DNA sequence: ATGTATGCAAACCATTTGCAATGAC
DNA sequence: GTCATTGCAAATGGTTTGCATACAT
């Protein structure tokens, strides 16, 4: 027989995020289902960004079985509970991450990989910044460019093109 | 008979963006079609953000007739030619805007409206900023929060709820 | 004349929705 | 027992693709 993991073995009820979610569910008169805690607990094991699909696979791979709709549903609740944030980068599916210290996202337009980097100076700047007739809640800084790996690849490709052109001219 | 506008009457060939696009098409051996110039010329009349659908309607309303695919296609080229930039904000369809001076996007999470605001200090900060192993090309700062209109609405709604609660208690 | 660009309709695919069955309270 | 939640399957909607026709070069 297949052993379905016991949620008790997974959830760390002393974890502040688990607490926050629990409180959130209480406040909104919502039910505490195994699926919701299983999803949250797996999110807590992720560092950085993840997609809905990746999250579902992670949960499934631990012997739980959650439907796509439940993942979407729970992630929505976690955003409302200020535990998660969604990012929509150029030409990729939505990615999520736990709300932590503010940081910048460096997005490589060549390979699509996203690097996160802390920037205390920028955070301080934004902290002090106020806008007219607009009450800021949070912000996202996306920097688009080329990562070092892709920069190297592009350089190499360019060099071989140049060589090829020289060869063509010689013929 | 329907008068199809003459593209010559629409395109300002002295416009630097028109020039740039023209050069871009030349460099890439692409054709200079009426549709492409009609779309660009209408984009030049737009201030701020627009959607594919809005753009198509604008072009159509001037008596041109362009297909959805052509709008997508042309907008893609204009991005490649460094004339347009695409933004994907939380839970909305993609929006485009001409590349101009750097500015911040203030996004109201209540009504979805996006305000643009210049921030020379921030631009200067970013101008000087360098990242490890990452060659920055451009950046987007999205500030999420509540616009003044929605703030007022929310306040009013809250007040009436409070009043209602008081009434309920009195009963 | 050649082959790129257009326009239409169909395909795509992440996300959302409807609804019967399940399970938290 | 009640009703929110789950899971499935179908719907949605912005975007992309395939292909015959039109037209820039």
mmCIF file of C-alpha atoms (C1' of nucleotides) in Angstrom:
data_model
loop_
_atom_site.group_PDB
_atom_site.id
_atom_site.type_symbol
_atom_site.label_atom_id
_atom_site.label_comp_id
_atom_site.label_asym_id
_atom_site.label_seq_id
_atom_site.Cartn_x
_atom_site.Cartn_y
_atom_site.Cartn_z
ATOM 1 C CA UNK A 1 0.000 0.000 0.000
ATOM 2 C CA UNK A 2 1.041 3.563 -0.610
ATOM 3 C CA UNK A 3 1.834 5.533 2.476
ATOM 4 C CA UNK A 4 0.284 8.957 2.368
ATOM 5 C CA UNK A 5 2.485 11.215 4.490
ATOM 6 C CA UNK A 6 0.955 12.504 7.650
ATOM 7 C CA UNK A 7 0.645 16.242 7.483
ATOM 8 C CA UNK A 8 1.601 16.487 11.163
ATOM 9 C CA UNK A 9 5.088 15.303 10.256
ATOM 10 C CA UNK A 10 5.417 18.087 7.727
ATOM 11 C CA UNK A 11 4.006 21.179 9.308
ATOM 12 C CA UNK A 12 6.160 23.119 11.724
ATOM 13 C CA UNK A 13 3.499 24.905 13.714
ATOM 14 C CA UNK A 14 6.077 27.101 15.432
ATOM 15 C CA UNK A 15 7.045 28.589 12.086
ATOM 16 C CA UNK A 16 5.908 32.222 11.878
ATOM 17 C CA UNK A 17 4.558 31.764 8.342
ATOM 18 C CA UNK A 18 2.536 28.738 9.396
ATOM 19 C CA UNK A 19 1.243 30.776 12.305
ATOM 20 C CA UNK A 20 0.374 33.684 10.094
ATOM 21 C CA UNK A 21 -1.488 31.458 7.653
ATOM 22 C CA UNK A 22 -3.314 29.749 10.479
ATOM 23 C CA UNK A 23 -4.396 33.103 11.866
ATOM 24 C CA UNK A 24 -5.401 34.243 8.415
ATOM 25 C CA UNK A 25 -7.614 31.201 7.935
ATOM 26 C CA UNK A 26 -9.166 31.732 11.353
ATOM 27 C CA UNK A 27 -9.868 35.398 10.721
ATOM 28 C CA UNK A 28 -11.566 34.593 7.449
ATOM 29 C CA UNK A 29 -13.500 31.603 8.718
ATOM 30 C CA UNK A 30 -11.707 29.305 6.312
ATOM 31 C CA UNK A 31 -10.932 25.657 6.780
ATOM 32 C CA UNK A 32 -7.549 24.220 7.650
ATOM 33 C CA UNK A 33 -7.092 21.513 5.102
ATOM 34 C CA UNK A 34 -4.206 19.128 4.700
ATOM 35 C CA UNK A 35 -3.684 20.439 1.170
ATOM 36 C CA UNK A 36 -3.251 24.030 2.320
ATOM 37 C CA UNK A 37 -0.667 23.194 4.946
ATOM 38 C CA UNK A 38 1.150 20.756 2.699
ATOM 39 C CA UNK A 39 1.483 23.443 0.050
ATOM 40 C CA UNK A 40 2.664 26.075 2.493
ATOM 41 C CA UNK A 41 5.152 23.722 4.119
ATOM 42 C CA UNK A 42 6.692 22.915 0.752
ATOM 43 C CA UNK A 43 6.888 26.583 -0.158
ATOM 44 C CA UNK A 44 8.868 27.157 3.022
ATOM 45 C CA UNK A 45 11.481 24.716 1.725
ATOM 46 C CA UNK A 46 11.953 26.704 -1.465
ATOM 47 C CA UNK A 47 14.522 29.439 -1.686
ATOM 48 C CA UNK A 48 13.751 31.995 -4.324
ATOM 49 C CA UNK A 49 11.275 31.876 -7.154
ATOM 50 C CA UNK A 50 8.956 29.071 -8.166
ATOM 51 C CA UNK A 51 6.112 28.436 -10.585
ATOM 52 C CA UNK A 52 2.719 26.864 -9.947
ATOM 53 C CA UNK A 53 3.785 23.812 -11.907
ATOM 54 C CA UNK A 54 7.054 23.447 -10.025
ATOM 55 C CA UNK A 55 5.287 23.808 -6.730
ATOM 56 C CA UNK A 56 2.730 21.169 -7.586
ATOM 57 C CA UNK A 57 5.471 18.759 -8.650
ATOM 58 C CA UNK A 58 7.348 19.377 -5.428
ATOM 59 C CA UNK A 59 4.287 18.661 -3.313
ATOM 60 C CA UNK A 60 3.411 15.593 -5.389
ATOM 61 C CA UNK A 61 6.940 14.254 -5.182
ATOM 62 C CA UNK A 62 6.545 14.020 -1.420
ATOM 63 C CA UNK A 63 3.582 11.712 -1.776
ATOM 64 C CA UNK A 64 0.865 14.307 -1.438
ATOM 65 C CA UNK A 65 -1.519 14.725 -4.307
ATOM 66 C CA UNK A 66 -2.958 18.187 -4.878
ATOM 67 C CA UNK A 67 -4.863 19.364 -7.896
ATOM 68 C CA UNK A 68 -3.738 22.296 -9.967
ATOM 69 C CA UNK A 69 -6.807 24.289 -8.887
ATOM 70 C CA UNK A 70 -5.964 23.805 -5.230
ATOM 71 C CA UNK A 71 -2.421 25.022 -5.799
ATOM 72 C CA UNK A 72 -3.757 28.141 -7.515
ATOM 73 C CA UNK A 73 -6.335 28.623 -4.805
ATOM 74 C CA UNK A 74 -3.881 28.251 -1.931
ATOM 75 C CA UNK A 75 -1.261 30.456 -3.525
ATOM 76 C CA UNK A 76 -3.937 33.124 -3.870
ATOM 77 C CA UNK A 77 -4.679 32.899 -0.160
ATOM 78 C CA UNK A 78 -0.983 33.036 0.703
ATOM 79 C CA UNK A 79 -0.634 36.226 -1.314
ATOM 80 C CA UNK A 80 -3.576 37.712 0.522
ATOM 81 C CA UNK A 81 -1.997 36.679 3.809
ATOM 82 C CA UNK A 82 1.151 38.595 2.844
ATOM 83 C CA UNK A 83 3.267 35.468 2.710
ATOM 84 C CA UNK A 84 3.786 35.286 -1.038
ATOM 85 C CA UNK A 85 4.269 37.709 -3.873
ATOM 86 C CA UNK A 86 3.685 37.063 -7.568
ATOM 87 C CA UNK A 87 6.022 38.301 -10.286
ATOM 88 C CA UNK A 88 5.241 38.382 -13.968
ATOM 89 C CA UNK A 89 8.423 38.747 -15.951
ATOM 90 C CA UNK A 90 8.548 39.290 -19.705
ATOM 91 C CA UNK A 91 7.431 36.225 -21.617
ATOM 92 C CA UNK A 92 7.399 33.708 -18.800
ATOM 93 C CA UNK A 93 4.700 32.182 -16.691
ATOM 94 C CA UNK A 94 4.067 33.816 -13.344
ATOM 95 C CA UNK A 95 6.614 33.146 -10.645
ATOM 96 C CA UNK A 96 6.094 33.382 -6.904
ATOM 97 C CA UNK A 97 8.342 33.988 -3.944
ATOM 98 C CA UNK A 98 8.080 34.379 -0.207
ATOM 99 C CA UNK A 99 7.999 37.955 0.964
ATOM 100 C CA UNK A 100 11.401 38.656 2.494
ATOM 101 C CA UNK A 101 13.775 41.577 2.610
ATOM 102 C CA UNK A 102 13.409 43.787 -0.436
ATOM 103 C CA UNK A 103 15.670 42.781 -3.313
ATOM 104 C CA UNK A 104 16.168 43.444 -6.985
ATOM 105 C CA UNK A 105 15.479 40.943 -9.760
ATOM 106 C CA UNK A 106 18.062 40.700 -12.511
ATOM 107 C CA UNK A 107 16.438 39.096 -15.543
ATOM 108 C CA UNK A 108 18.568 37.784 -18.392
ATOM 109 C CA UNK A 109 16.749 38.537 -21.636
ATOM 110 C CA UNK A 110 18.791 35.846 -23.355
ATOM 111 C CA UNK A 111 18.196 32.777 -21.172
ATOM 112 C CA UNK A 112 15.349 33.993 -18.988
ATOM 113 C CA UNK A 113 17.075 33.152 -15.740
ATOM 114 C CA UNK A 114 16.355 35.472 -12.826
ATOM 115 C CA UNK A 115 18.955 36.340 -10.222
ATOM 116 C CA UNK A 116 18.050 38.077 -7.000
ATOM 117 C CA UNK A 117 20.303 40.639 -5.418
ATOM 118 C CA UNK A 118 20.068 42.665 -2.265
ATOM 119 C CA UNK A 119 20.497 46.406 -2.540
ATOM 120 C CA UNK A 120 20.313 48.161 0.829
ATOM 121 C CA UNK A 121 20.966 51.571 -0.714
ATOM 122 C CA UNK A 122 18.077 51.209 -3.066
ATOM 123 C CA UNK A 123 15.848 49.871 -0.294
ATOM 124 C CA UNK A 124 16.699 52.905 1.815
ATOM 125 C CA UNK A 125 15.936 55.176 -1.102
ATOM 126 C CA UNK A 126 12.525 53.594 -1.642
ATOM 127 C CA UNK A 127 11.813 53.586 2.043
ATOM 128 C CA UNK A 128 12.056 57.340 2.111
ATOM 129 C CA UNK A 129 10.305 57.896 -1.202
ATOM 130 C CA UNK A 130 6.731 59.226 -1.184
ATOM 131 C CA UNK A 131 4.436 59.712 -4.150
ATOM 132 C CA UNK A 132 1.758 62.293 -4.832
ATOM 133 C CA UNK A 133 -1.783 61.025 -4.428
ATOM 134 C CA UNK A 134 -0.562 57.462 -4.185
ATOM 135 C CA UNK A 135 -0.108 55.316 -1.133
ATOM 136 C CA UNK A 136 2.702 52.849 -1.876
ATOM 137 C CA UNK A 137 2.450 49.374 -0.434
ATOM 138 C CA UNK A 138 5.366 47.535 -2.016
ATOM 139 C CA UNK A 139 7.526 47.726 -5.097
ATOM 140 C CA UNK A 140 9.421 45.599 -7.589
ATOM 141 C CA UNK A 141 12.576 46.553 -9.403
ATOM 142 C CA UNK A 142 13.243 44.465 -12.494
ATOM 143 C CA UNK A 143 16.569 44.936 -14.228
ATOM 144 C CA UNK A 144 16.746 43.409 -17.700
ATOM 145 C CA UNK A 145 20.068 42.626 -19.289
ATOM 146 C CA UNK A 146 22.520 39.833 -20.026
ATOM 147 C CA UNK A 147 23.975 37.437 -17.477
ATOM 148 C CA UNK A 148 27.685 36.640 -17.642
ATOM 149 C CA UNK A 149 27.091 33.139 -19.009
ATOM 150 C CA UNK A 150 25.052 34.427 -21.925
ATOM 151 C CA UNK A 151 27.449 37.314 -22.474
ATOM 152 C CA UNK A 152 30.250 34.781 -22.968
ATOM 153 C CA UNK A 153 28.149 32.674 -25.323
ATOM 154 C CA UNK A 154 27.141 35.690 -27.397
ATOM 155 C CA UNK A 155 30.733 36.845 -27.627
ATOM 156 C CA UNK A 156 31.855 33.447 -28.822
ATOM 157 C CA UNK A 157 29.067 33.315 -31.413
ATOM 158 C CA UNK A 158 30.020 36.760 -32.655
ATOM 159 C CA UNK A 159 33.676 35.823 -32.975
ATOM 160 C CA UNK A 160 32.926 32.750 -35.043
ATOM 161 C CA UNK A 161 30.666 34.831 -37.280
ATOM 162 C CA UNK A 162 33.474 37.309 -37.831
ATOM 163 C CA UNK A 163 35.868 34.484 -38.644
ATOM 164 C CA UNK A 164 33.349 33.032 -41.051
ATOM 165 C CA UNK A 165 32.940 36.395 -42.769
ATOM 166 C CA UNK A 166 36.695 36.698 -43.184
ATOM 167 C CA UNK A 167 36.810 33.211 -44.648
ATOM 168 C CA UNK A 168 33.980 34.046 -47.032
ATOM 169 C CA UNK A 169 35.765 37.132 -48.238
ATOM 170 C CA UNK A 170 38.975 35.195 -48.858
ATOM 171 C CA UNK A 171 37.238 32.671 -51.069
ATOM 172 C CA UNK B 1 -17.177 54.110 -51.829
ATOM 173 C CA UNK B 2 -15.045 53.883 -48.702
ATOM 174 C CA UNK B 3 -11.995 56.078 -48.757
ATOM 175 C CA UNK B 4 -8.965 54.213 -47.504
ATOM 176 C CA UNK B 5 -6.614 56.820 -46.048
ATOM 177 C CA UNK B 6 -3.419 57.337 -47.907
ATOM 178 C CA UNK B 7 -0.517 56.342 -45.728
ATOM 179 C CA UNK B 8 1.517 59.255 -47.072
ATOM 180 C CA UNK B 9 -0.844 61.638 -45.314
ATOM 181 C CA UNK B 10 -0.217 59.878 -42.019
ATOM 182 C CA UNK B 11 3.467 59.175 -41.836
ATOM 183 C CA UNK B 12 5.805 61.941 -40.785
ATOM 184 C CA UNK B 13 9.021 60.756 -42.344
ATOM 185 C CA UNK B 14 11.028 63.390 -40.511
ATOM 186 C CA UNK B 15 10.036 61.852 -37.194
ATOM 187 C CA UNK B 16 13.044 60.190 -35.553
ATOM 188 C CA UNK B 17 11.032 57.086 -34.645
ATOM 189 C CA UNK B 18 9.802 56.698 -38.195
ATOM 190 C CA UNK B 19 13.396 57.098 -39.337
ATOM 191 C CA UNK B 20 14.631 54.551 -36.864
ATOM 192 C CA UNK B 21 11.988 52.026 -37.895
ATOM 193 C CA UNK B 22 12.742 52.634 -41.538
ATOM 194 C CA UNK B 23 16.424 51.999 -40.925
ATOM 195 C CA UNK B 24 15.604 48.927 -38.888
ATOM 196 C CA UNK B 25 13.535 47.478 -41.714
ATOM 197 C CA UNK B 26 16.306 48.233 -44.200
ATOM 198 C CA UNK B 27 18.970 46.631 -42.029
ATOM 199 C CA UNK B 28 16.917 43.484 -41.656
ATOM 200 C CA UNK B 29 15.814 43.286 -45.260
ATOM 201 C CA UNK B 30 12.180 43.646 -44.265
ATOM 202 C CA UNK B 31 9.404 45.223 -46.267
ATOM 203 C CA UNK B 32 7.941 48.643 -45.695
ATOM 204 C CA UNK B 33 4.245 47.961 -45.641
ATOM 205 C CA UNK B 34 1.404 50.388 -45.196
ATOM 206 C CA UNK B 35 0.276 48.432 -42.139
ATOM 207 C CA UNK B 36 3.605 48.808 -40.369
ATOM 208 C CA UNK B 37 3.784 52.551 -40.870
ATOM 209 C CA UNK B 38 0.121 53.029 -40.045
ATOM 210 C CA UNK B 39 0.619 51.204 -36.748
ATOM 211 C CA UNK B 40 3.757 53.126 -35.866
ATOM 212 C CA UNK B 41 2.204 56.468 -36.750
ATOM 213 C CA UNK B 42 -0.754 55.772 -34.472
ATOM 214 C CA UNK B 43 1.529 54.704 -31.661
ATOM 215 C CA UNK B 44 3.280 58.049 -31.940
ATOM 216 C CA UNK B 45 -0.044 59.739 -31.205
ATOM 217 C CA UNK B 46 -0.452 57.820 -27.962
ATOM 218 C CA UNK B 47 0.892 59.191 -24.714
ATOM 219 C CA UNK B 48 1.607 56.537 -22.156
ATOM 220 C CA UNK B 49 0.532 52.923 -22.075
ATOM 221 C CA UNK B 50 -1.620 51.026 -24.530
ATOM 222 C CA UNK B 51 -2.762 47.466 -25.185
ATOM 223 C CA UNK B 52 -2.733 45.500 -28.422
ATOM 224 C CA UNK B 53 -6.497 45.693 -28.565
ATOM 225 C CA UNK B 54 -6.572 49.439 -27.958
ATOM 226 C CA UNK B 55 -3.945 49.994 -30.587
ATOM 227 C CA UNK B 56 -5.822 47.970 -33.153
ATOM 228 C CA UNK B 57 -9.027 49.889 -32.453
ATOM 229 C CA UNK B 58 -7.205 53.177 -32.784
ATOM 230 C CA UNK B 59 -5.746 52.215 -36.138
ATOM 231 C CA UNK B 60 -9.073 50.839 -37.334
ATOM 232 C CA UNK B 61 -10.951 53.945 -36.243
ATOM 233 C CA UNK B 62 -8.884 55.956 -38.691
ATOM 234 C CA UNK B 63 -10.100 53.865 -41.594
ATOM 235 C CA UNK B 64 -7.174 51.496 -41.772
ATOM 236 C CA UNK B 65 -7.841 47.817 -41.298
ATOM 237 C CA UNK B 66 -5.106 45.754 -39.728
ATOM 238 C CA UNK B 67 -5.399 42.239 -38.420
ATOM 239 C CA UNK B 68 -4.602 41.310 -34.863
ATOM 240 C CA UNK B 69 -1.633 39.234 -36.042
ATOM 241 C CA UNK B 70 -0.142 42.186 -37.871
ATOM 242 C CA UNK B 71 -0.446 44.362 -34.792
ATOM 243 C CA UNK B 72 1.349 41.724 -32.736
ATOM 244 C CA UNK B 73 3.945 41.261 -35.426
ATOM 245 C CA UNK B 74 4.650 44.968 -35.841
ATOM 246 C CA UNK B 75 4.775 45.639 -32.120
ATOM 247 C CA UNK B 76 7.351 42.859 -31.868
ATOM 248 C CA UNK B 77 9.485 44.575 -34.494
ATOM 249 C CA UNK B 78 9.123 47.932 -32.769
ATOM 250 C CA UNK B 79 10.369 46.407 -29.543
ATOM 251 C CA UNK B 80 13.331 44.963 -31.357
ATOM 252 C CA UNK B 81 13.985 48.371 -32.905
ATOM 253 C CA UNK B 82 14.115 49.879 -29.407
ATOM 254 C CA UNK B 83 11.041 52.018 -30.009
ATOM 255 C CA UNK B 84 8.631 50.193 -27.727
ATOM 256 C CA UNK B 85 8.761 48.411 -24.411
ATOM 257 C CA UNK B 86 6.309 45.830 -23.084
ATOM 258 C CA UNK B 87 5.099 45.773 -19.494
ATOM 259 C CA UNK B 88 3.248 42.937 -17.852
ATOM 260 C CA UNK B 89 1.576 44.131 -14.685
ATOM 261 C CA UNK B 90 -0.168 41.880 -12.192
ATOM 262 C CA UNK B 91 -3.330 40.382 -13.617
ATOM 263 C CA UNK B 92 -3.677 42.534 -16.690
ATOM 264 C CA UNK B 93 -2.957 41.994 -20.348
ATOM 265 C CA UNK B 94 0.386 43.229 -21.595
ATOM 266 C CA UNK B 95 0.752 46.969 -22.053
ATOM 267 C CA UNK B 96 3.206 48.777 -24.278
ATOM 268 C CA UNK B 97 4.763 52.208 -24.285
ATOM 269 C CA UNK B 98 7.271 54.167 -26.277
ATOM 270 C CA UNK B 99 10.743 54.186 -24.826
ATOM 271 C CA UNK B 100 11.260 57.636 -23.346
ATOM 272 C CA UNK B 101 12.936 59.070 -20.307
ATOM 273 C CA UNK B 102 13.022 56.547 -17.467
ATOM 274 C CA UNK B 103 10.004 56.754 -15.190
ATOM 275 C CA UNK B 104 8.296 54.810 -12.445
ATOM 276 C CA UNK B 105 4.965 53.012 -12.783
ATOM 277 C CA UNK B 106 2.516 53.422 -9.929
ATOM 278 C CA UNK B 107 -0.006 50.596 -10.100
ATOM 279 C CA UNK B 108 -3.206 50.765 -8.090
ATOM 280 C CA UNK B 109 -3.966 47.269 -6.832
ATOM 281 C CA UNK B 110 -7.589 48.279 -6.336
ATOM 282 C CA UNK B 111 -8.585 49.630 -9.756
ATOM 283 C CA UNK B 112 -5.618 48.518 -11.856
ATOM 284 C CA UNK B 113 -4.910 51.969 -13.212
ATOM 285 C CA UNK B 114 -1.268 52.762 -13.869
ATOM 286 C CA UNK B 115 0.191 56.219 -13.344
ATOM 287 C CA UNK B 116 3.600 57.173 -14.619
ATOM 288 C CA UNK B 117 5.870 59.451 -12.690
ATOM 289 C CA UNK B 118 9.318 60.833 -13.381
ATOM 290 C CA UNK B 119 11.932 60.369 -10.713
ATOM 291 C CA UNK B 120 15.275 61.961 -11.654
ATOM 292 C CA UNK B 121 16.878 60.949 -8.372
ATOM 293 C CA UNK B 122 16.045 57.347 -8.910
ATOM 294 C CA UNK B 123 17.171 57.508 -12.530
ATOM 295 C CA UNK B 124 20.500 58.944 -11.404
ATOM 296 C CA UNK B 125 20.830 56.193 -8.829
ATOM 297 C CA UNK B 126 20.197 53.490 -11.410
ATOM 298 C CA UNK B 127 22.476 55.154 -13.885
ATOM 299 C CA UNK B 128 25.378 54.740 -11.522
ATOM 300 C CA UNK B 129 24.403 51.280 -10.332
ATOM 301 C CA UNK B 130 26.408 48.301 -11.564
ATOM 302 C CA UNK B 131 25.731 44.614 -10.901
ATOM 303 C CA UNK B 132 28.073 41.693 -10.472
ATOM 304 C CA UNK B 133 28.267 39.384 -13.470
ATOM 305 C CA UNK B 134 25.285 41.083 -15.054
ATOM 306 C CA UNK B 135 25.206 43.628 -17.820
ATOM 307 C CA UNK B 136 22.110 45.790 -17.293
ATOM 308 C CA UNK B 137 20.276 47.054 -20.339
ATOM 309 C CA UNK B 138 17.158 48.678 -18.905
ATOM 310 C CA UNK B 139 14.993 48.463 -15.815
ATOM 311 C CA UNK B 140 11.420 48.782 -14.636
ATOM 312 C CA UNK B 141 10.303 50.019 -11.258
ATOM 313 C CA UNK B 142 6.759 49.028 -10.383
ATOM 314 C CA UNK B 143 5.248 50.518 -7.246
ATOM 315 C CA UNK B 144 2.054 48.808 -6.093
ATOM 316 C CA UNK B 145 -0.355 50.584 -3.814
ATOM 317 C CA UNK B 146 -3.605 52.526 -3.705
ATOM 318 C CA UNK B 147 -4.412 55.602 -5.761
ATOM 319 C CA UNK B 148 -6.134 58.520 -4.072
ATOM 320 C CA UNK B 149 -9.475 57.828 -5.743
ATOM 321 C CA UNK B 150 -9.581 54.271 -4.473
ATOM 322 C CA UNK B 151 -8.282 55.339 -1.063
ATOM 323 C CA UNK B 152 -11.276 57.647 -0.748
ATOM 324 C CA UNK B 153 -13.685 54.933 -1.856
ATOM 325 C CA UNK B 154 -12.226 52.398 0.549
ATOM 326 C CA UNK B 155 -12.410 54.878 3.399
ATOM 327 C CA UNK B 156 -16.053 55.611 2.674
ATOM 328 C CA UNK B 157 -16.856 51.895 2.484
ATOM 329 C CA UNK B 158 -15.111 51.295 5.782
ATOM 330 C CA UNK B 159 -17.010 54.121 7.478
ATOM 331 C CA UNK B 160 -20.374 52.790 6.359
ATOM 332 C CA UNK B 161 -19.397 49.327 7.596
ATOM 333 C CA UNK B 162 -18.515 50.786 10.985
ATOM 334 C CA UNK B 163 -21.812 52.635 11.113
ATOM 335 C CA UNK B 164 -23.623 49.458 10.176
ATOM 336 C CA UNK B 165 -21.842 47.556 12.941
ATOM 337 C CA UNK B 166 -22.865 50.191 15.458
ATOM 338 C CA UNK B 167 -26.448 49.977 14.259
ATOM 339 C CA UNK B 168 -26.383 46.184 14.523
ATOM 340 C CA UNK B 169 -25.126 46.357 18.069
ATOM 341 C CA UNK B 170 -27.863 48.810 19.041
ATOM 342 C CA UNK B 171 -30.585 46.520 17.774
ATOM 343 C "C1'" DA C 1 9.005 36.944 -60.595
ATOM 344 C "C1'" DT C 2 10.173 36.081 -55.892
ATOM 345 C "C1'" DG C 3 9.371 35.439 -51.419
ATOM 346 C "C1'" DT C 4 7.955 38.325 -47.376
ATOM 347 C "C1'" DA C 5 3.857 40.133 -44.955
ATOM 348 C "C1'" DT C 6 -0.985 40.019 -44.202
ATOM 349 C "C1'" DG C 7 -5.336 38.133 -42.504
ATOM 350 C "C1'" DC C 8 -8.012 34.580 -41.146
ATOM 351 C "C1'" DA C 9 -8.917 30.690 -38.408
ATOM 352 C "C1'" DA C 10 -7.185 27.232 -35.616
ATOM 353 C "C1'" DA C 11 -3.994 26.040 -31.926
ATOM 354 C "C1'" DC C 12 -1.831 27.084 -27.536
ATOM 355 C "C1'" DC C 13 -1.434 27.270 -22.774
ATOM 356 C "C1'" DA C 14 -1.542 29.384 -18.305
ATOM 357 C "C1'" DT C 15 -5.213 30.446 -15.568
ATOM 358 C "C1'" DT C 16 -10.138 30.444 -14.191
ATOM 359 C "C1'" DT C 17 -14.596 28.482 -13.598
ATOM 360 C "C1'" DG C 18 -18.571 25.083 -12.766
ATOM 361 C "C1'" DC C 19 -19.970 21.414 -10.387
ATOM 362 C "C1'" DA C 20 -20.314 16.895 -8.050
ATOM 363 C "C1'" DA C 21 -17.953 14.535 -4.386
ATOM 364 C "C1'" DT C 22 -15.307 15.041 -0.139
ATOM 365 C "C1'" DG C 23 -14.222 16.254 4.375
ATOM 366 C "C1'" DA C 24 -13.469 20.123 8.166
ATOM 367 C "C1'" DC C 25 -16.064 21.952 11.682
ATOM 368 C "C1'" DG D 1 -25.290 17.633 9.096
ATOM 369 C "C1'" DT D 2 -23.742 21.696 6.832
ATOM 370 C "C1'" DC D 3 -21.262 24.073 3.691
ATOM 371 C "C1'" DA D 4 -16.463 25.273 2.326
ATOM 372 C "C1'" DT D 5 -12.917 22.918 -0.306
ATOM 373 C "C1'" DT D 6 -11.149 19.700 -3.476
ATOM 374 C "C1'" DG D 7 -10.423 17.698 -8.018
ATOM 375 C "C1'" DC D 8 -11.717 17.052 -12.420
ATOM 376 C "C1'" DA D 9 -12.922 18.662 -16.801
ATOM 377 C "C1'" DA D 10 -14.480 22.318 -19.517
ATOM 378 C "C1'" DA D 11 -14.165 27.243 -20.531
ATOM 379 C "C1'" DT D 12 -11.563 31.443 -21.080
ATOM 380 C "C1'" DG D 13 -8.763 34.831 -23.278
ATOM 381 C "C1'" DG D 14 -4.561 36.807 -24.598
ATOM 382 C "C1'" DT D 15 -1.097 35.380 -27.636
ATOM 383 C "C1'" DT D 16 0.987 32.432 -31.232
ATOM 384 C "C1'" DT D 17 0.977 29.650 -35.327
ATOM 385 C "C1'" DG D 18 -0.122 27.666 -40.091
ATOM 386 C "C1'" DC D 19 -1.277 28.590 -44.393
ATOM 387 C "C1'" DA D 20 -3.378 30.616 -48.621
ATOM 388 C "C1'" DT D 21 -3.527 35.158 -50.605
ATOM 389 C "C1'" DA D 22 -1.719 39.784 -51.454
ATOM 390 C "C1'" DC D 23 1.826 42.828 -52.454
ATOM 391 C "C1'" DA D 24 6.682 45.154 -51.762
ATOM 392 C "C1'" DT D 25 10.824 44.794 -54.019
#
